[in-house]
Tab-separated table of C-alpha atoms in Angstrom:
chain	number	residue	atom	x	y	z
A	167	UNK	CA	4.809	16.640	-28.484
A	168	UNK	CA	1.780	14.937	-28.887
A	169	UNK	CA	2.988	11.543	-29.417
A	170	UNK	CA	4.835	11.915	-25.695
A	171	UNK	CA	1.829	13.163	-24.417
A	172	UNK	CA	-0.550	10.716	-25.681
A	173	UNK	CA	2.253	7.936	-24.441
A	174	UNK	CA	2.654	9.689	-20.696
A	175	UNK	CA	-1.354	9.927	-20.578
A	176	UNK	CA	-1.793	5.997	-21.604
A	177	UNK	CA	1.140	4.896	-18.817
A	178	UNK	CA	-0.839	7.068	-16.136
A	179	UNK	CA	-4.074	5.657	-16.564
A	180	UNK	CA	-2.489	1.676	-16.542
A	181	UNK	CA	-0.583	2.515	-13.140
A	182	UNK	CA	-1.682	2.387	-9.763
A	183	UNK	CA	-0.188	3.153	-6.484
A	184	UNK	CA	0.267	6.506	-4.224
A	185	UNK	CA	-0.189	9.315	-5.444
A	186	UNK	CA	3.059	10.805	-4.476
A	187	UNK	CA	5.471	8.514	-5.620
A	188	UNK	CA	3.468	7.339	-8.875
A	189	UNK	CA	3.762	11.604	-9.683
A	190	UNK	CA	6.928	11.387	-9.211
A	191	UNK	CA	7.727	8.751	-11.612
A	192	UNK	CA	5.721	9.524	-14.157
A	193	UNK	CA	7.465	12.914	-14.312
A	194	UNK	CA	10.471	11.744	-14.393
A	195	UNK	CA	9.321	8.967	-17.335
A	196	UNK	CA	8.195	12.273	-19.024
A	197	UNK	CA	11.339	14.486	-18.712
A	198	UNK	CA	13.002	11.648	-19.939
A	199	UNK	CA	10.724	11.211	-22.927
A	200	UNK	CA	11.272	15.441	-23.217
A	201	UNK	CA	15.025	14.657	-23.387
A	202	UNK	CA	15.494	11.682	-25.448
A	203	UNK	CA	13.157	13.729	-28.362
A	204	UNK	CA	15.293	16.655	-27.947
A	205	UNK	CA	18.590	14.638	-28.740
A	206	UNK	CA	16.743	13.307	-31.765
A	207	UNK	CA	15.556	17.020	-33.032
A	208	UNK	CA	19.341	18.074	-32.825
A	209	UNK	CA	20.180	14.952	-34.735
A	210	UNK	CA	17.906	16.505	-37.625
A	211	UNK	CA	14.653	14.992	-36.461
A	212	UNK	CA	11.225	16.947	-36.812
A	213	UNK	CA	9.423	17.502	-33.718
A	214	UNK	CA	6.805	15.337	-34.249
A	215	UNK	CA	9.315	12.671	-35.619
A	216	UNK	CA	11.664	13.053	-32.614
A	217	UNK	CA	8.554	12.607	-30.045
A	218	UNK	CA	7.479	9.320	-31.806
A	219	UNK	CA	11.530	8.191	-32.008
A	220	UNK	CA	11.825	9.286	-28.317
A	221	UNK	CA	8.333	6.820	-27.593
A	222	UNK	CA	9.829	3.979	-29.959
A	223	UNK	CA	13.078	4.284	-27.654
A	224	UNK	CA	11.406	4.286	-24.547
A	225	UNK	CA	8.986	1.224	-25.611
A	226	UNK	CA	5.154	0.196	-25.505
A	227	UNK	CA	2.905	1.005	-22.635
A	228	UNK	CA	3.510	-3.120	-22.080
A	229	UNK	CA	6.997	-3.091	-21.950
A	230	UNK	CA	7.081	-0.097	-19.431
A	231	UNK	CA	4.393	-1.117	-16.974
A	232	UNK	CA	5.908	-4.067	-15.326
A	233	UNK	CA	8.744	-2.272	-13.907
A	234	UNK	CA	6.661	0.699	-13.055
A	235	UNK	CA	3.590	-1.003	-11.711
A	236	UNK	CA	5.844	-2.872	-9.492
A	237	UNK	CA	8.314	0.039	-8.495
A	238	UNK	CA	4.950	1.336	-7.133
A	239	UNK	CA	3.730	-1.997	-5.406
A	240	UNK	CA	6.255	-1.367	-3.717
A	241	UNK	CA	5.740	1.739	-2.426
A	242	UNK	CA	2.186	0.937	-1.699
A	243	UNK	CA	2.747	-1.660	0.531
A	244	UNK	CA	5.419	0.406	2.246
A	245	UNK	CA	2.722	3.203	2.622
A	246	UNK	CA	0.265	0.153	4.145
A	247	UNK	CA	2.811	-1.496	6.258
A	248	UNK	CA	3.426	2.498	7.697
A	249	UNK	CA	-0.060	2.500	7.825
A	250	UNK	CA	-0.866	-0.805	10.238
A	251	UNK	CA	2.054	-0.359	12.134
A	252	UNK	CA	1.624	3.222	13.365
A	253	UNK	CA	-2.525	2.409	14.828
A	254	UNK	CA	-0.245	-0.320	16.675
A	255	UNK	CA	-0.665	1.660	19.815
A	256	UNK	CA	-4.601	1.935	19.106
A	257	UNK	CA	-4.597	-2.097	18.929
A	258	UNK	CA	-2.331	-2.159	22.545
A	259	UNK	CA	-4.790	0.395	23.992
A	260	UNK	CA	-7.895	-1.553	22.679
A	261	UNK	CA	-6.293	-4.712	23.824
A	262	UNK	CA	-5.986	-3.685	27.307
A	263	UNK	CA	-9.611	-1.760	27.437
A	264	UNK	CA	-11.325	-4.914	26.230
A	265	UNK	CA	-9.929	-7.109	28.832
A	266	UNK	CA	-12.672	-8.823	31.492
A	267	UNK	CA	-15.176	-11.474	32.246
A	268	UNK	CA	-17.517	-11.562	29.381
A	269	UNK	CA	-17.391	-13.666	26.379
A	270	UNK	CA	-17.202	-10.488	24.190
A	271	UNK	CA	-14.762	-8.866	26.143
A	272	UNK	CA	-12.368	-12.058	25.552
A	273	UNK	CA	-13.557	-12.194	22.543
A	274	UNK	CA	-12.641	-8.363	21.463
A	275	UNK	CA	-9.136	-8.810	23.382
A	276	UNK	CA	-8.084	-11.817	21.524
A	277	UNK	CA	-9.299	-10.595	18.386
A	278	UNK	CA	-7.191	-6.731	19.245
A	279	UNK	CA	-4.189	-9.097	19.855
A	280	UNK	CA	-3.996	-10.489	16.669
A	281	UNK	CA	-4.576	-7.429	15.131
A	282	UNK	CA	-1.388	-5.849	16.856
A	283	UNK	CA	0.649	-9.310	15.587
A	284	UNK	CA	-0.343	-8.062	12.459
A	285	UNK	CA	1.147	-4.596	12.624
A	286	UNK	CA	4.147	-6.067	14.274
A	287	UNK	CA	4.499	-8.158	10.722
A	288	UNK	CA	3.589	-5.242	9.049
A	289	UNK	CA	6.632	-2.983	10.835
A	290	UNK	CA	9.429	-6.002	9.630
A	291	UNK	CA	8.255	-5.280	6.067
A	292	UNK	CA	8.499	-1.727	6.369
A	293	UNK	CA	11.998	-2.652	7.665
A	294	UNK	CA	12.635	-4.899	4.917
A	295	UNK	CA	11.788	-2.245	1.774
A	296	UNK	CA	13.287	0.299	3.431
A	297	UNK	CA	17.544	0.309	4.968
A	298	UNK	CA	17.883	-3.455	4.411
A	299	UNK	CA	16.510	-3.379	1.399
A	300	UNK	CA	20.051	-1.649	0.194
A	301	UNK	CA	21.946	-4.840	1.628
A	302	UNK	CA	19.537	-7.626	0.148
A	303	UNK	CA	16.876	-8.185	-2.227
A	304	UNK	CA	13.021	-7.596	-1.399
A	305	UNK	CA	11.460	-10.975	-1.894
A	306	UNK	CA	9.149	-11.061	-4.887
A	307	UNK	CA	5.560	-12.036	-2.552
A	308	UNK	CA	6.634	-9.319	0.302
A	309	UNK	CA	3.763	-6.904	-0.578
A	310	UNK	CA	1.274	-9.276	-0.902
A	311	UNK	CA	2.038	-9.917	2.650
A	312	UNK	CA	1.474	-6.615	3.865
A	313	UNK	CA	-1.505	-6.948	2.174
A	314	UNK	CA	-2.888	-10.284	3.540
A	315	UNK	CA	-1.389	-8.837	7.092
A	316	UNK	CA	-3.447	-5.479	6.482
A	317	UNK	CA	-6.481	-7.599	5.746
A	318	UNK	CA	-6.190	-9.346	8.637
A	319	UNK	CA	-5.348	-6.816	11.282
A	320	UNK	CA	-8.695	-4.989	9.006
A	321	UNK	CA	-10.978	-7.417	9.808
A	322	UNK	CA	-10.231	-8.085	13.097
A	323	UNK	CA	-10.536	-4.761	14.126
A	324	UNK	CA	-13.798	-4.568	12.713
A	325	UNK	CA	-15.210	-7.401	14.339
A	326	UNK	CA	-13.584	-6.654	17.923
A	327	UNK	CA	-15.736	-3.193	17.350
A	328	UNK	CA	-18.778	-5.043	16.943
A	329	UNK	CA	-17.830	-7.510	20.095
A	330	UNK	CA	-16.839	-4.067	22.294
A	331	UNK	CA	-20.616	-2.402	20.959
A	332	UNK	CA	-21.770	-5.894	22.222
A	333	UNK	CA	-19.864	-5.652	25.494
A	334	UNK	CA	-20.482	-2.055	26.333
A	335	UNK	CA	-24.383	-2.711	26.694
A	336	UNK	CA	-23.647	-5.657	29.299
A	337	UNK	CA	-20.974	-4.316	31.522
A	338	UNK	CA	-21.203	-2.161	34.178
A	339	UNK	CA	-17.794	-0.337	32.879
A	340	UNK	CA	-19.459	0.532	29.764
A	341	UNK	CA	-17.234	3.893	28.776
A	342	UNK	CA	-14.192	1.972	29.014
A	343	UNK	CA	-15.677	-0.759	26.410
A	344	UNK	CA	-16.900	2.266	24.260
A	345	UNK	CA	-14.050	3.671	23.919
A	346	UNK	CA	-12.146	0.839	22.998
A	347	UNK	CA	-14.769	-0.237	20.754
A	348	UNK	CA	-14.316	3.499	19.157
A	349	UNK	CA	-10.598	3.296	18.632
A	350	UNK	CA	-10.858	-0.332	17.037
A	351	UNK	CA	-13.429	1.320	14.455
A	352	UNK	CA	-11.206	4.288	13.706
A	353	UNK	CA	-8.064	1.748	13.144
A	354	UNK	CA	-10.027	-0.447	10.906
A	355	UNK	CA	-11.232	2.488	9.185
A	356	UNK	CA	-7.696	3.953	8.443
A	357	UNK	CA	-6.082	0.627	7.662
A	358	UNK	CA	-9.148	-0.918	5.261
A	359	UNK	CA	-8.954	1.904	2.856
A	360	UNK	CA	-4.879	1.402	2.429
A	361	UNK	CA	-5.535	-2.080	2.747
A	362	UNK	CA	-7.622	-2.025	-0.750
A	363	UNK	CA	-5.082	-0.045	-2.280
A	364	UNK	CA	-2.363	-2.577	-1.617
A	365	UNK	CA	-4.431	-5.427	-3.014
A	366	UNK	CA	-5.418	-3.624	-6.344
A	367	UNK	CA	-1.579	-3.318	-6.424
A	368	UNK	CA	-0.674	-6.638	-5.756
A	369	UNK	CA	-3.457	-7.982	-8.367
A	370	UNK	CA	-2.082	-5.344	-11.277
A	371	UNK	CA	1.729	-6.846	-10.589
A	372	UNK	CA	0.637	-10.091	-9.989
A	373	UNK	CA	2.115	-10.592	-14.172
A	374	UNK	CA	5.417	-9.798	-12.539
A	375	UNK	CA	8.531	-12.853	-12.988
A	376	UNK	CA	9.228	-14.639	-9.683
A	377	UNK	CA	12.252	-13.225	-9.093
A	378	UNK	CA	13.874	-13.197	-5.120
């Protein structure tokens, strides 16, 4: 069934999102594909003819993308949101490490704080596209807020690092600063990479309708 094939192969490479879930739907776009040419080949079709009917049926690559690219949008920025919220504990711990007299210690607090107001955003939109998103609707720019969020909570980490490395060679309690400045690297390192996912996401179903 070359036709499905070629069809399954050109919807794969438009898509992004996790790996997991965009598997999973592309499978099940391709058993369906399977199934609709098999109801054609009992109805007298050839094989060949019955793949290309069961492709006509199922549409273009443009008609199918939308509601696929944003079906897994969706489960990026879940995946993100889980993401930022669970190095929320990370943020608290650097948040409390950093704290003291110099500049770059106030600095590297503040900036751990906002991170962790980040992930706290980040948790109500995991809440939001996951049990209440049975009872109401997931509003249309939700992901792209878990992605702005993400890049936030990112890039503060990042910087309160470089304000801890700063820190660490002017205090006396120089271990503690270290290892706060080592835990804000690791959590900007985890969330950054999911971050970019999210936002290649939200660019690719940017075309999507306004809808709440």
């Amino acid at each position: 069934m070359s036709a499905i094939d070629d069809h399954v192969a050109a919807l794969t490479a438009t898509l992004r999102g996790p790996e997991r879930a965009k598997s999973r739907l592309i499978e099940e776009m391709y058993d369906g594909l399977v199934d609709t040419a098999a109801a054609h080949a009992e109805a007298g079709a050839g094989e060949e003819e019955a793949a290309r009917l069961a492709v006509r049926d199922f549409g273009t690559i443009q008609d199918l993308a939308p509601a696929c690219q944003h079906e897994l949008t969706i489960a990026q920025a879940r995946h993100t949101a889980r993401t930022i919220t669970l190095t929320a504990p990370f943020l608290l711990a650097c948040w409390y490490l950093a704290r003291g007299d110099l500049l770059w210690q106030q600095l590297a607090a503040h900036l751990a704080l906002i991170a962790t107001l980040a992930a706290l955003l980040a948790a109500a939109a995991l809440a939001a596209t996951g049990t209440l998103a049975r009872r109401l609707p997931i509003p249309h720019r939700l992901p792209l807020a878990v992605a702005w969020a993400g890049t936030t909570a990112s890039a503060a980490m990042a910087v309160a690092a470089l304000s801890l490395a700063v820190a660490a060679a002017l205090a006396t309690n120089w271990p503690l600063l270290t290892a706060a400045g080592a835990l804000a690297a690791a959590s900007h390192a985890v969330v950054a990479t999911s971050v970019r996912a999210c936002r290649r996401c939200v660019g690719l179903n940017s075309f999507q309708p306004a809808a709440g």
